[in-house]
Short mmCIF file of C-alpha atoms in Angstrom, two decimals:
data_model
loop_
_atom_site.label_atom_id
_atom_site.label_comp_id
_atom_site.label_asym_id
_atom_site.label_seq_id
_atom_site.Cartn_x
_atom_site.Cartn_y
_atom_site.Cartn_z
CA UNK A 6 124.22 121.73 182.45
CA UNK A 7 125.95 123.10 179.38
CA UNK A 8 127.08 120.33 177.08
CA UNK A 9 125.30 117.61 179.08
CA UNK A 10 123.14 115.60 176.64
CA UNK A 11 121.07 113.85 179.32
CA UNK A 12 118.32 116.47 178.92
CA UNK A 13 117.41 114.69 175.67
CA UNK A 14 116.49 111.43 177.45
CA UNK A 15 112.98 112.36 178.70
CA UNK A 16 111.93 114.16 175.51
CA UNK A 17 110.55 111.06 173.70
CA UNK A 18 108.10 110.73 176.61
CA UNK A 19 107.46 114.39 177.40
CA UNK A 20 106.97 115.68 173.85
CA UNK A 21 104.13 113.26 172.90
CA UNK A 22 102.38 113.88 176.23
CA UNK A 23 102.59 117.63 175.73
CA UNK A 24 101.44 117.22 172.13
CA UNK A 25 98.52 115.03 173.23
CA UNK A 26 97.32 117.68 175.67
CA UNK A 27 97.66 120.40 173.04
CA UNK A 28 95.86 118.30 170.41
CA UNK A 29 93.02 117.57 172.82
CA UNK A 30 92.67 121.27 173.62
CA UNK A 31 92.40 121.97 169.89
CA UNK A 32 89.83 119.23 169.25
CA UNK A 33 87.75 121.60 167.09
CA UNK A 34 90.68 122.29 164.78
CA UNK A 35 91.60 119.13 162.86
CA UNK A 36 94.30 120.81 160.78
CA UNK A 37 96.07 122.02 163.91
CA UNK A 38 95.86 118.53 165.42
CA UNK A 39 97.47 117.02 162.34
CA UNK A 40 100.25 119.59 162.35
CA UNK A 41 100.92 119.03 166.06
CA UNK A 42 101.11 115.25 165.63
CA UNK A 43 103.48 115.41 162.66
CA UNK A 44 105.76 117.99 164.30
CA UNK A 45 105.88 116.15 167.63
CA UNK A 46 106.64 112.75 166.13
CA UNK A 47 109.25 114.28 163.80
CA UNK A 48 110.95 115.82 166.83
CA UNK A 49 110.77 112.51 168.69
CA UNK A 50 112.44 110.77 165.74
CA UNK A 51 115.20 113.40 165.65
CA UNK A 52 115.79 113.07 169.40
CA UNK A 53 115.81 109.27 169.12
CA UNK A 54 118.48 109.36 166.42
CA UNK A 55 120.56 111.70 168.59
CA UNK A 56 120.22 109.32 171.55
CA UNK A 57 121.17 106.40 169.28
CA UNK A 58 124.46 108.12 168.49
CA UNK A 59 125.15 109.41 172.00
CA UNK A 60 124.30 106.13 173.75
CA UNK A 61 127.00 104.37 171.74
CA UNK A 62 129.52 106.10 174.03
CA UNK A 63 127.76 104.95 177.19
CA UNK A 64 124.32 104.99 178.81
CA UNK A 65 122.64 108.34 179.38
CA UNK A 66 120.72 108.54 182.64
CA UNK A 67 118.42 111.21 184.04
CA UNK A 68 116.62 111.30 187.39
CA UNK A 69 112.93 112.13 187.14
CA UNK A 70 112.25 115.06 189.46
CA UNK A 71 115.93 115.27 190.35
CA UNK A 72 115.72 112.39 192.84
CA UNK A 73 118.48 109.82 192.62
CA UNK A 74 117.94 106.07 192.45
CA UNK A 75 116.72 103.93 194.09
CA UNK A 76 114.14 106.28 195.63
CA UNK A 77 113.76 108.25 192.42
CA UNK A 78 112.83 106.96 188.98
CA UNK A 79 115.52 106.91 186.31
CA UNK A 80 115.17 107.07 182.54
CA UNK A 81 118.06 105.23 180.91
CA UNK A 82 119.03 105.45 177.24
CA UNK A 83 121.56 102.75 176.47
CA UNK A 84 122.30 101.14 173.12
CA UNK A 85 119.36 98.71 173.32
CA UNK A 86 116.71 101.21 174.37
CA UNK A 87 117.99 103.90 171.97
CA UNK A 88 117.84 101.51 169.00
CA UNK A 89 114.32 100.35 169.89
CA UNK A 90 113.26 103.97 170.36
CA UNK A 91 114.66 105.03 166.98
CA UNK A 92 113.00 102.24 165.02
CA UNK A 93 109.67 102.68 166.82
CA UNK A 94 109.76 106.46 166.26
CA UNK A 95 110.32 106.00 162.52
CA UNK A 96 107.46 103.52 162.35
CA UNK A 97 104.99 105.64 164.33
CA UNK A 98 105.72 108.68 162.15
CA UNK A 99 105.21 106.70 158.93
CA UNK A 100 101.95 105.20 160.19
CA UNK A 101 100.71 108.64 161.26
CA UNK A 102 101.36 110.07 157.79
CA UNK A 103 99.56 107.06 156.26
CA UNK A 104 96.55 107.56 158.53
CA UNK A 105 96.39 111.30 157.77
CA UNK A 106 96.27 110.57 154.04
CA UNK A 107 93.62 107.90 154.62
CA UNK A 108 91.53 110.27 156.72
CA UNK A 109 91.77 113.01 154.11
CA UNK A 110 90.74 110.60 151.35
CA UNK A 111 87.78 109.36 153.39
CA UNK A 112 86.73 112.80 154.57
CA UNK A 113 87.68 111.86 158.15
CA UNK A 114 84.55 109.76 158.41
CA UNK A 115 86.30 106.56 159.46
CA UNK A 116 88.18 107.99 162.45
CA UNK A 117 87.10 110.64 164.96
CA UNK A 118 90.07 112.97 164.61
CA UNK A 119 89.61 114.75 167.94
CA UNK A 120 90.16 111.40 169.69
CA UNK A 121 92.65 109.81 167.33
CA UNK A 122 95.54 112.27 167.53
CA UNK A 123 95.78 112.65 171.33
CA UNK A 124 95.39 108.90 171.77
CA UNK A 125 98.04 108.11 169.18
CA UNK A 126 100.50 110.50 170.82
CA UNK A 127 99.80 108.99 174.24
CA UNK A 128 100.47 105.54 172.77
CA UNK A 129 103.81 106.83 171.48
CA UNK A 130 104.67 108.21 174.91
CA UNK A 131 103.83 104.86 176.52
CA UNK A 132 106.12 102.99 174.13
CA UNK A 133 108.98 105.43 174.79
CA UNK A 134 108.45 105.27 178.56
CA UNK A 135 108.60 101.46 178.53
CA UNK A 136 111.83 101.48 176.50
CA UNK A 137 113.58 104.12 178.60
CA UNK A 138 112.46 103.23 182.11
CA UNK A 139 115.05 102.07 184.63
CA UNK A 140 112.38 101.12 187.14
CA UNK A 141 110.03 98.12 187.14
CA UNK A 142 106.99 100.07 188.26
CA UNK A 143 107.59 102.75 185.65
CA UNK A 144 107.69 100.02 183.00
CA UNK A 145 104.30 98.96 184.36
CA UNK A 146 103.09 102.56 183.98
CA UNK A 147 104.28 102.51 180.36
CA UNK A 148 102.35 99.31 179.75
CA UNK A 149 99.19 100.81 181.26
CA UNK A 150 99.50 103.88 179.07
CA UNK A 151 99.76 101.51 176.11
CA UNK A 152 96.70 99.57 177.26
CA UNK A 153 94.48 102.62 177.66
CA UNK A 154 95.52 104.19 174.36
CA UNK A 155 95.49 100.96 172.37
CA UNK A 156 91.98 100.05 173.53
CA UNK A 157 90.67 103.40 172.28
CA UNK A 158 92.46 102.98 168.94
CA UNK A 159 91.35 99.37 168.57
CA UNK A 160 87.66 100.27 168.92
CA UNK A 161 87.66 103.38 166.68
CA UNK A 162 84.52 103.33 164.58
CA UNK A 163 82.48 101.51 167.23
CA UNK A 164 81.50 98.49 165.10
CA UNK A 165 80.34 95.37 166.91
CA UNK A 166 83.29 93.35 165.61
CA UNK A 167 85.79 95.93 166.85
CA UNK A 168 84.13 96.22 170.25
CA UNK A 169 84.19 92.43 170.62
CA UNK A 170 87.84 92.19 169.61
CA UNK A 171 88.70 95.14 171.81
CA UNK A 172 86.99 93.51 174.78
CA UNK A 173 89.07 90.36 174.35
CA UNK A 174 92.21 92.44 174.01
CA UNK A 175 91.58 94.54 177.10
CA UNK A 176 90.70 91.53 179.28
CA UNK A 177 93.92 89.76 178.29
CA UNK A 178 95.95 92.94 178.72
CA UNK A 179 94.46 93.55 182.16
CA UNK A 180 95.28 89.97 183.17
CA UNK A 181 98.86 90.57 182.10
CA UNK A 182 98.94 93.85 184.01
CA UNK A 183 97.62 92.21 187.18
CA UNK A 184 100.31 89.52 186.94
CA UNK A 185 102.95 92.19 186.38
CA UNK A 186 101.72 94.21 189.38
CA UNK A 187 101.76 91.13 191.61
CA UNK A 188 105.28 90.36 190.38
CA UNK A 189 106.38 93.91 191.22
CA UNK A 190 104.92 93.59 194.73
CA UNK A 191 106.74 90.29 195.25
CA UNK A 192 110.00 91.74 193.94
CA UNK A 193 109.75 94.68 196.33
CA UNK A 194 108.87 92.41 199.24
CA UNK A 195 111.89 90.21 198.53
CA UNK A 196 114.47 92.90 197.75
CA UNK A 197 113.19 96.24 199.08
CA UNK A 198 113.60 97.95 195.69
CA UNK A 199 112.18 98.02 192.17
CA UNK A 200 115.02 99.96 190.56
CA UNK A 201 116.50 97.73 187.86
CA UNK A 202 120.13 98.57 188.62
CA UNK A 203 119.72 97.96 192.34
CA UNK A 204 117.73 94.78 191.66
CA UNK A 205 120.66 93.49 189.61
CA UNK A 206 122.77 93.84 192.76
CA UNK A 207 120.27 92.51 195.29
CA UNK A 208 118.56 89.62 193.49
CA UNK A 209 121.61 87.31 193.59
CA UNK A 210 121.55 87.67 197.39
CA UNK A 211 118.04 86.25 197.92
CA UNK A 212 116.92 82.62 198.05
CA UNK A 213 117.25 80.92 194.62
CA UNK A 214 113.73 79.52 194.85
CA UNK A 215 112.25 82.95 195.48
CA UNK A 216 114.34 84.38 192.66
CA UNK A 217 113.01 81.73 190.27
CA UNK A 218 109.42 82.51 191.30
CA UNK A 219 109.97 86.21 190.57
CA UNK A 220 111.48 85.37 187.21
CA UNK A 221 108.54 83.14 186.25
CA UNK A 222 106.00 85.79 187.30
CA UNK A 223 107.69 88.45 185.19
CA UNK A 224 108.01 86.09 182.22
CA UNK A 225 104.29 85.26 182.39
CA UNK A 226 103.36 88.94 182.41
CA UNK A 227 105.71 89.84 179.58
CA UNK A 228 104.93 86.64 177.68
CA UNK A 229 101.27 87.63 177.35
CA UNK A 230 102.20 91.07 176.05
CA UNK A 231 104.76 89.60 173.64
CA UNK A 232 102.26 86.92 172.44
CA UNK A 233 104.45 83.92 173.26
CA UNK A 234 102.70 80.54 172.90
CA UNK A 235 100.56 79.41 174.72
CA UNK A 236 99.79 83.00 175.75
CA UNK A 237 99.23 84.22 172.17
CA UNK A 238 95.69 83.08 171.28
CA UNK A 239 94.28 86.59 171.78
CA UNK A 240 96.34 88.30 169.06
CA UNK A 241 95.00 86.88 165.76
CA UNK A 242 91.44 87.68 166.85
CA UNK A 243 92.19 91.21 168.06
CA UNK A 244 94.45 92.84 165.50
CA UNK A 245 92.70 92.15 162.15
CA UNK A 246 89.50 93.99 163.14
CA UNK A 247 91.17 97.37 163.73
CA UNK A 248 91.70 100.05 161.04
CA UNK A 249 94.78 99.44 158.90
CA UNK A 250 97.02 102.10 160.53
CA UNK A 251 96.10 100.89 164.01
CA UNK A 252 96.73 97.24 163.11
CA UNK A 253 100.07 98.23 161.59
CA UNK A 254 101.34 100.11 164.64
CA UNK A 255 100.07 97.37 166.98
CA UNK A 256 101.78 94.64 164.96
CA UNK A 257 105.01 96.60 164.75
CA UNK A 258 105.33 97.85 168.30
CA UNK A 259 103.11 96.45 171.03
CA UNK A 260 104.42 92.89 171.10
CA UNK A 261 107.99 94.20 170.76
CA UNK A 262 107.60 96.17 173.99
CA UNK A 263 106.97 92.84 175.69
CA UNK A 264 110.00 91.32 173.95
CA UNK A 265 112.12 94.28 175.04
CA UNK A 266 111.01 93.81 178.65
CA UNK A 267 112.03 90.14 178.47
CA UNK A 268 115.46 91.05 177.06
CA UNK A 269 116.02 93.68 179.73
CA UNK A 270 114.96 91.58 182.72
CA UNK A 271 116.53 88.32 181.56
CA UNK A 272 119.93 89.87 180.91
CA UNK A 273 120.04 92.36 183.78
CA UNK A 274 118.12 90.68 186.59
CA UNK A 275 118.35 86.93 185.90
CA UNK A 276 121.67 86.26 184.14
CA UNK A 277 122.00 82.79 185.67
CA UNK A 278 119.69 81.45 182.93
CA UNK A 279 117.55 79.05 184.97
CA UNK A 280 114.56 79.59 182.66
CA UNK A 281 116.49 79.46 179.37
CA UNK A 282 115.44 75.92 178.43
CA UNK A 283 111.79 76.74 179.09
CA UNK A 284 112.12 79.83 176.94
CA UNK A 285 113.65 77.74 174.14
CA UNK A 286 110.71 75.34 174.16
CA UNK A 287 108.32 78.30 174.23
CA UNK A 288 110.18 79.86 171.30
CA UNK A 289 109.93 76.65 169.26
CA UNK A 290 106.22 76.25 170.03
CA UNK A 291 105.57 79.90 169.17
CA UNK A 292 107.32 79.57 165.82
CA UNK A 293 105.62 76.32 164.85
CA UNK A 294 102.07 76.98 166.06
CA UNK A 295 102.11 80.51 164.66
CA UNK A 296 103.21 79.51 161.18
CA UNK A 297 100.82 76.54 161.02
CA UNK A 298 98.02 78.96 161.82
CA UNK A 299 99.24 81.29 159.06
CA UNK A 300 99.31 78.52 156.45
CA UNK A 301 95.68 77.67 157.22
CA UNK A 302 94.33 81.22 156.73
CA UNK A 303 92.43 82.56 153.74
CA UNK A 304 92.34 86.14 154.99
CA UNK A 305 95.53 88.11 154.52
CA UNK A 306 95.16 90.11 157.75
CA UNK A 307 94.80 86.97 159.84
CA UNK A 308 97.63 85.33 157.92
CA UNK A 309 99.96 88.19 158.80
CA UNK A 310 98.74 88.16 162.40
CA UNK A 311 99.77 84.51 162.70
CA UNK A 312 103.16 85.18 161.08
CA UNK A 313 103.60 87.94 163.65
CA UNK A 314 103.12 85.40 166.43
CA UNK A 315 105.43 82.93 164.71
CA UNK A 316 108.32 85.35 164.33
CA UNK A 317 108.16 86.41 167.96
CA UNK A 318 109.55 82.90 168.48
CA UNK A 319 112.76 83.83 166.64
CA UNK A 320 113.35 86.75 169.01
CA UNK A 321 112.73 84.60 172.10
CA UNK A 322 115.09 81.97 170.66
CA UNK A 323 117.91 84.52 170.55
CA UNK A 324 117.19 85.68 174.09
CA UNK A 325 117.08 82.12 175.44
CA UNK A 326 120.51 81.30 173.97
CA UNK A 327 121.92 83.69 176.59
CA UNK A 328 125.04 84.46 174.54
CA UNK A 329 126.29 87.71 173.11
CA UNK A 330 125.76 86.41 169.57
CA UNK A 331 122.20 85.33 170.36
CA UNK A 332 121.28 88.63 171.97
CA UNK A 333 122.83 90.62 169.12
CA UNK A 334 120.93 88.65 166.48
CA UNK A 335 117.71 88.93 168.47
CA UNK A 336 118.02 92.72 168.75
CA UNK A 337 118.72 92.98 165.01
CA UNK A 338 115.73 90.77 164.28
CA UNK A 339 113.45 92.90 166.48
CA UNK A 340 114.46 96.03 164.54
CA UNK A 341 113.91 94.20 161.24
CA UNK A 342 110.56 92.77 162.25
CA UNK A 343 109.13 96.05 163.56
CA UNK A 344 109.81 97.64 160.18
CA UNK A 345 108.79 94.82 157.86
CA UNK A 346 105.67 93.69 159.72
CA UNK A 347 104.36 97.27 159.96
CA UNK A 348 105.01 97.80 156.25
CA UNK A 349 103.10 94.63 155.36
CA UNK A 350 100.05 95.64 157.37
CA UNK A 351 100.07 99.07 155.70
CA UNK A 352 100.22 97.35 152.31
CA UNK A 353 97.29 95.17 153.33
CA UNK A 354 95.36 98.35 154.11
CA UNK A 355 96.08 99.49 150.55
CA UNK A 356 95.01 96.08 149.21
CA UNK A 357 91.73 96.27 151.11
CA UNK A 358 91.11 99.79 149.85
CA UNK A 359 91.88 98.93 146.23
CA UNK A 360 90.39 95.44 146.08
CA UNK A 361 87.53 95.89 148.53
CA UNK A 362 88.47 92.90 150.71
CA UNK A 363 91.26 91.14 152.56
CA UNK A 364 89.88 87.68 151.78
CA UNK A 365 92.27 85.84 149.48
CA UNK A 366 89.29 84.08 147.87
CA UNK A 367 87.81 87.41 146.77
CA UNK A 368 90.99 89.09 145.57
CA UNK A 369 92.91 88.61 142.36
CA UNK A 370 94.52 90.33 139.42
CA UNK A 371 96.06 93.12 141.48
CA UNK A 372 99.47 92.72 139.84
CA UNK A 373 98.01 94.02 136.58
CA UNK A 374 95.68 96.58 138.12
CA UNK A 375 98.16 98.01 140.65
CA UNK A 376 101.77 97.05 139.86
CA UNK A 377 103.17 99.49 142.44
CA UNK A 378 101.04 97.85 145.10
CA UNK A 379 102.30 94.45 143.97
CA UNK A 380 105.89 95.61 144.39
CA UNK A 381 105.20 97.13 147.80
CA UNK A 382 103.82 93.79 149.01
CA UNK A 383 106.43 91.60 147.32
CA UNK A 384 109.55 93.23 148.83
CA UNK A 385 108.61 93.07 152.55
CA UNK A 386 106.96 89.66 152.04
CA UNK A 387 110.20 88.23 150.69
CA UNK A 388 112.05 90.02 153.48
CA UNK A 389 109.85 88.42 156.12
CA UNK A 390 110.22 85.07 154.39
CA UNK A 391 114.01 85.30 154.71
CA UNK A 392 115.06 85.51 151.06
CA UNK A 393 118.77 86.44 150.78
CA UNK A 394 120.28 88.95 150.98
CA UNK A 395 117.44 90.82 152.73
CA UNK A 396 117.49 91.73 156.43
CA UNK A 397 115.13 88.88 157.35
CA UNK A 398 117.65 86.42 155.96
CA UNK A 399 120.55 88.12 157.74
CA UNK A 400 118.71 88.17 161.06
CA UNK A 401 117.77 84.51 160.82
CA UNK A 402 121.28 83.51 159.81
CA UNK A 403 122.61 85.34 162.86
CA UNK A 404 120.17 83.50 165.11
CA UNK A 405 120.89 80.13 163.54
CA UNK A 406 124.65 80.65 163.82
CA UNK A 407 124.28 81.58 167.47
CA UNK A 408 122.25 78.40 168.02
CA UNK A 409 124.89 76.26 166.31
CA UNK A 410 127.59 77.87 168.46
CA UNK A 411 125.72 76.87 171.63
CA UNK A 412 125.51 73.36 170.19
CA UNK A 413 123.17 71.76 172.72
CA UNK A 414 120.55 69.31 171.40
CA UNK A 415 117.78 71.76 172.27
CA UNK A 416 119.53 74.67 170.55
CA UNK A 417 120.13 72.55 167.44
CA UNK A 418 116.47 71.50 167.49
CA UNK A 419 115.50 75.16 167.38
CA UNK A 420 117.95 75.74 164.53
CA UNK A 421 116.19 73.06 162.48
CA UNK A 422 112.80 74.39 163.55
CA UNK A 423 113.81 77.92 162.57
CA UNK A 424 114.77 76.79 159.06
CA UNK A 425 111.49 74.89 158.57
CA UNK A 426 109.41 77.78 159.91
CA UNK A 427 111.18 80.17 157.54
CA UNK A 428 110.29 77.93 154.61
CA UNK A 429 106.67 77.71 155.74
CA UNK A 430 106.58 81.50 156.11
CA UNK A 431 107.73 81.83 152.53
CA UNK A 432 105.09 79.31 151.44
CA UNK A 433 102.28 81.19 153.21
CA UNK A 434 103.34 84.54 151.76
CA UNK A 435 103.78 83.16 148.24
CA UNK A 436 100.29 81.65 148.51
CA UNK A 437 98.93 85.04 149.52
CA UNK A 438 100.82 86.69 146.66
CA UNK A 439 99.49 84.26 144.07
CA UNK A 440 95.88 84.60 145.19
CA UNK A 441 95.83 88.36 145.67
CA UNK A 442 97.95 89.39 142.69
CA UNK A 443 97.93 86.62 140.08
CA UNK A 444 94.72 84.61 140.21
CA UNK A 445 91.70 85.70 138.21
CA UNK A 446 89.37 87.57 140.57
CA UNK A 447 86.02 85.86 141.16
CA UNK A 448 84.29 89.22 140.81
CA UNK A 449 85.47 92.47 139.28
CA UNK A 450 87.17 94.52 142.04
CA UNK A 451 85.96 98.08 142.66
CA UNK A 452 89.39 99.53 141.73
CA UNK A 453 89.34 102.34 144.25
CA UNK A 454 92.24 104.71 143.49
CA UNK A 455 95.03 104.80 146.06
CA UNK A 456 96.05 108.22 147.44
CA UNK A 457 99.71 109.05 146.99
CA UNK A 458 99.77 110.16 150.61
CA UNK A 459 99.15 106.54 151.65
CA UNK A 460 101.56 105.01 149.16
CA UNK A 461 104.42 107.35 150.17
CA UNK A 462 104.74 106.36 153.86
CA UNK A 463 104.29 102.69 152.94
CA UNK A 464 107.06 102.93 150.35
CA UNK A 465 109.24 104.73 152.91
CA UNK A 466 108.85 101.86 155.39
CA UNK A 467 109.57 99.30 152.67
CA UNK A 468 112.68 101.32 151.81
CA UNK A 469 113.64 101.46 155.49
CA UNK A 470 113.50 97.66 155.55
CA UNK A 471 115.88 97.60 152.58
CA UNK A 472 118.11 100.08 154.40
CA UNK A 473 118.45 97.56 157.22
CA UNK A 474 119.86 95.22 154.59
CA UNK A 475 122.26 97.75 153.04
CA UNK A 476 123.40 98.90 156.47
CA UNK A 477 123.45 95.44 158.02
CA UNK A 478 127.16 95.63 158.78
CA UNK A 479 127.08 98.82 160.87
CA UNK A 480 123.76 97.82 162.42
CA UNK A 481 125.05 94.41 163.42
CA UNK A 482 128.11 96.13 164.85
CA UNK A 483 125.81 98.31 166.93
CA UNK A 484 123.73 95.35 168.12
CA UNK A 485 126.96 93.50 168.98
CA UNK A 486 127.98 96.41 171.19
CA UNK A 487 124.48 96.50 172.67
CA UNK A 488 124.71 92.78 173.46
CA UNK A 489 128.13 93.33 175.04
CA UNK A 490 126.58 95.96 177.31
CA UNK A 491 123.85 93.47 178.24
CA UNK A 492 126.47 90.84 179.02
CA UNK A 493 128.55 93.21 181.18
CA UNK A 494 125.86 94.30 183.63
CA UNK A 495 128.28 96.51 185.52
CA UNK A 496 128.08 99.12 182.75
CA UNK A 497 124.35 99.62 183.29
CA UNK A 498 124.60 99.40 187.08
CA UNK A 499 127.48 101.90 187.32
CA UNK A 500 125.64 104.33 185.04
CA UNK A 501 122.63 104.39 187.35
CA UNK A 502 124.39 103.81 190.68
CA UNK A 503 127.98 105.09 190.43
CA UNK A 504 129.98 104.38 193.57
CA UNK A 505 130.16 107.26 196.02
CA UNK A 506 127.91 109.57 194.01
CA UNK A 507 124.46 108.04 193.74
CA UNK A 508 122.16 105.34 195.04
CA UNK A 509 121.31 107.07 198.32
CA UNK A 510 117.91 108.36 197.24
CA UNK A 511 118.91 112.02 197.51
CA UNK A 512 117.97 114.65 195.00
CA UNK A 513 120.78 116.38 193.13
CA UNK A 514 119.99 119.64 194.92
CA UNK A 515 120.12 118.04 198.39
CA UNK A 516 123.39 116.28 197.60
CA UNK A 517 124.91 119.50 196.28
CA UNK A 518 123.80 121.48 199.35
CA UNK A 519 125.29 118.83 201.66
CA UNK A 520 128.60 118.89 199.79
CA UNK A 521 128.66 122.69 199.90
CA UNK A 522 128.04 122.63 203.66
CA UNK A 523 130.85 120.13 204.19
CA UNK A 524 133.08 122.20 201.97
CA UNK A 525 132.36 125.39 203.88
CA UNK A 526 132.97 123.72 207.26
CA UNK A 527 136.17 121.99 206.25
CA UNK A 528 139.38 123.83 207.29
CA UNK A 529 141.47 124.97 204.36
CA UNK A 530 138.77 124.06 201.88
CA UNK A 531 139.67 124.69 198.27
CA UNK A 532 137.45 127.54 197.13
CA UNK A 533 137.83 126.48 193.53
CA UNK A 534 136.44 122.95 193.94
CA UNK A 535 133.17 122.28 192.10
CA UNK A 536 130.77 119.42 191.70
CA UNK A 537 129.07 118.94 188.35
CA UNK A 538 127.31 115.65 189.10
CA UNK A 539 128.13 114.18 185.69
CA UNK A 540 128.18 110.45 185.19
CA UNK A 541 131.33 108.77 184.00
#
């Protein structure tokens, strides 16, 4: 339809899948594969930005195959999903450019290019599908796409360590997928639907005990994927073994897909908040256990992996508060953390390349040898540590203020815990900084030169993190509006199931033919009447 922007909604899923097929067909032409990947992800970023702007006026919904909900599958771009899609698209593009420069510098010996590009694009499609899906089973499909692609990326190079870590990762991911699939089956058995909008209407009508069981099953499945304690032990052993670009995109995106799923289901399907206290305790344990693990590490990759686990706790804290302020701060913090954590892992890849190791006991003197590298590590490290006025500080302040507003003893306990964990995060990162950049190295480092093509994307992500600080006001305004949409579930439900127009499981063509038939049969029908099928 002319002027209807809903045709943009499926493109973040369709474009990477098309690009993956094209890249696989051109497996003998590495240059063509690189060009396809860059062009596709650039287009996805442009589409994501457009959806970010358009979704601010209301959710955009498209029916896959033209079949209406609840029989058909919907893709829904609202403020939350559009923001997550935009940040993830920027990150995946930056990491791709970093990996291309790394491959060119290494002569493409470290990564089989014919496999890497299609797999990376499929991973991107899986992330987009999970963010945009308005259907529980389609979210599951997005997760499975992520699992298949991430296992291939995790084991690139075929070393024993990577195969071992990949095996642990895939077993845990499969366990999570099985739990999710069982939860979907139970949801369908209890409600007769798996469409999120229709579930929001039907779940309050079923037995509260059954509803709580469904909520717990979904939280277990998503909690494993999001690495919430005690379901997080797999992450620090899996991520550090992968190549630097793979570790970076995993750290930035994969756990956040799980967090997104928790936000979506908790706010839309289970607004009564019966599991909020459990989530608060889980958030506190995740923050504390994760940061204690980070403080104990002497390898910078493992240290960052533990800080990743720890800061998932902040996001869960905001979700568990179940207030507009808590949700807004949590969404802001997710956007901040995707950017900053990915940037840090890219910097660690540069450190390993330049210093020959990620062990803090073997590094040293990098501030003098590579001052640009020192700056690239220092800025996101301070951002993650919550130094004012950076975005990490602003996100944490928003979460702490939301906790104080709730004012319950448990919420205030998490406020205190959040402050202490932030200080310990700063301590762990300062320790890493001192050892890697200031101490005298035990042995002379190899001083491998750093390609500008790797420094550029890293610097761009570091700059993007600073942009979240400069634009914190407008971004917080956007996340406030996103949280308001989460609080008023009728906006989402009406967008997918508008009264009198949708929700009957008919395709648009069938509905239009039926209306035309009625119109033709009706006496004195107005020949000028039309139906455009647009959503309000």
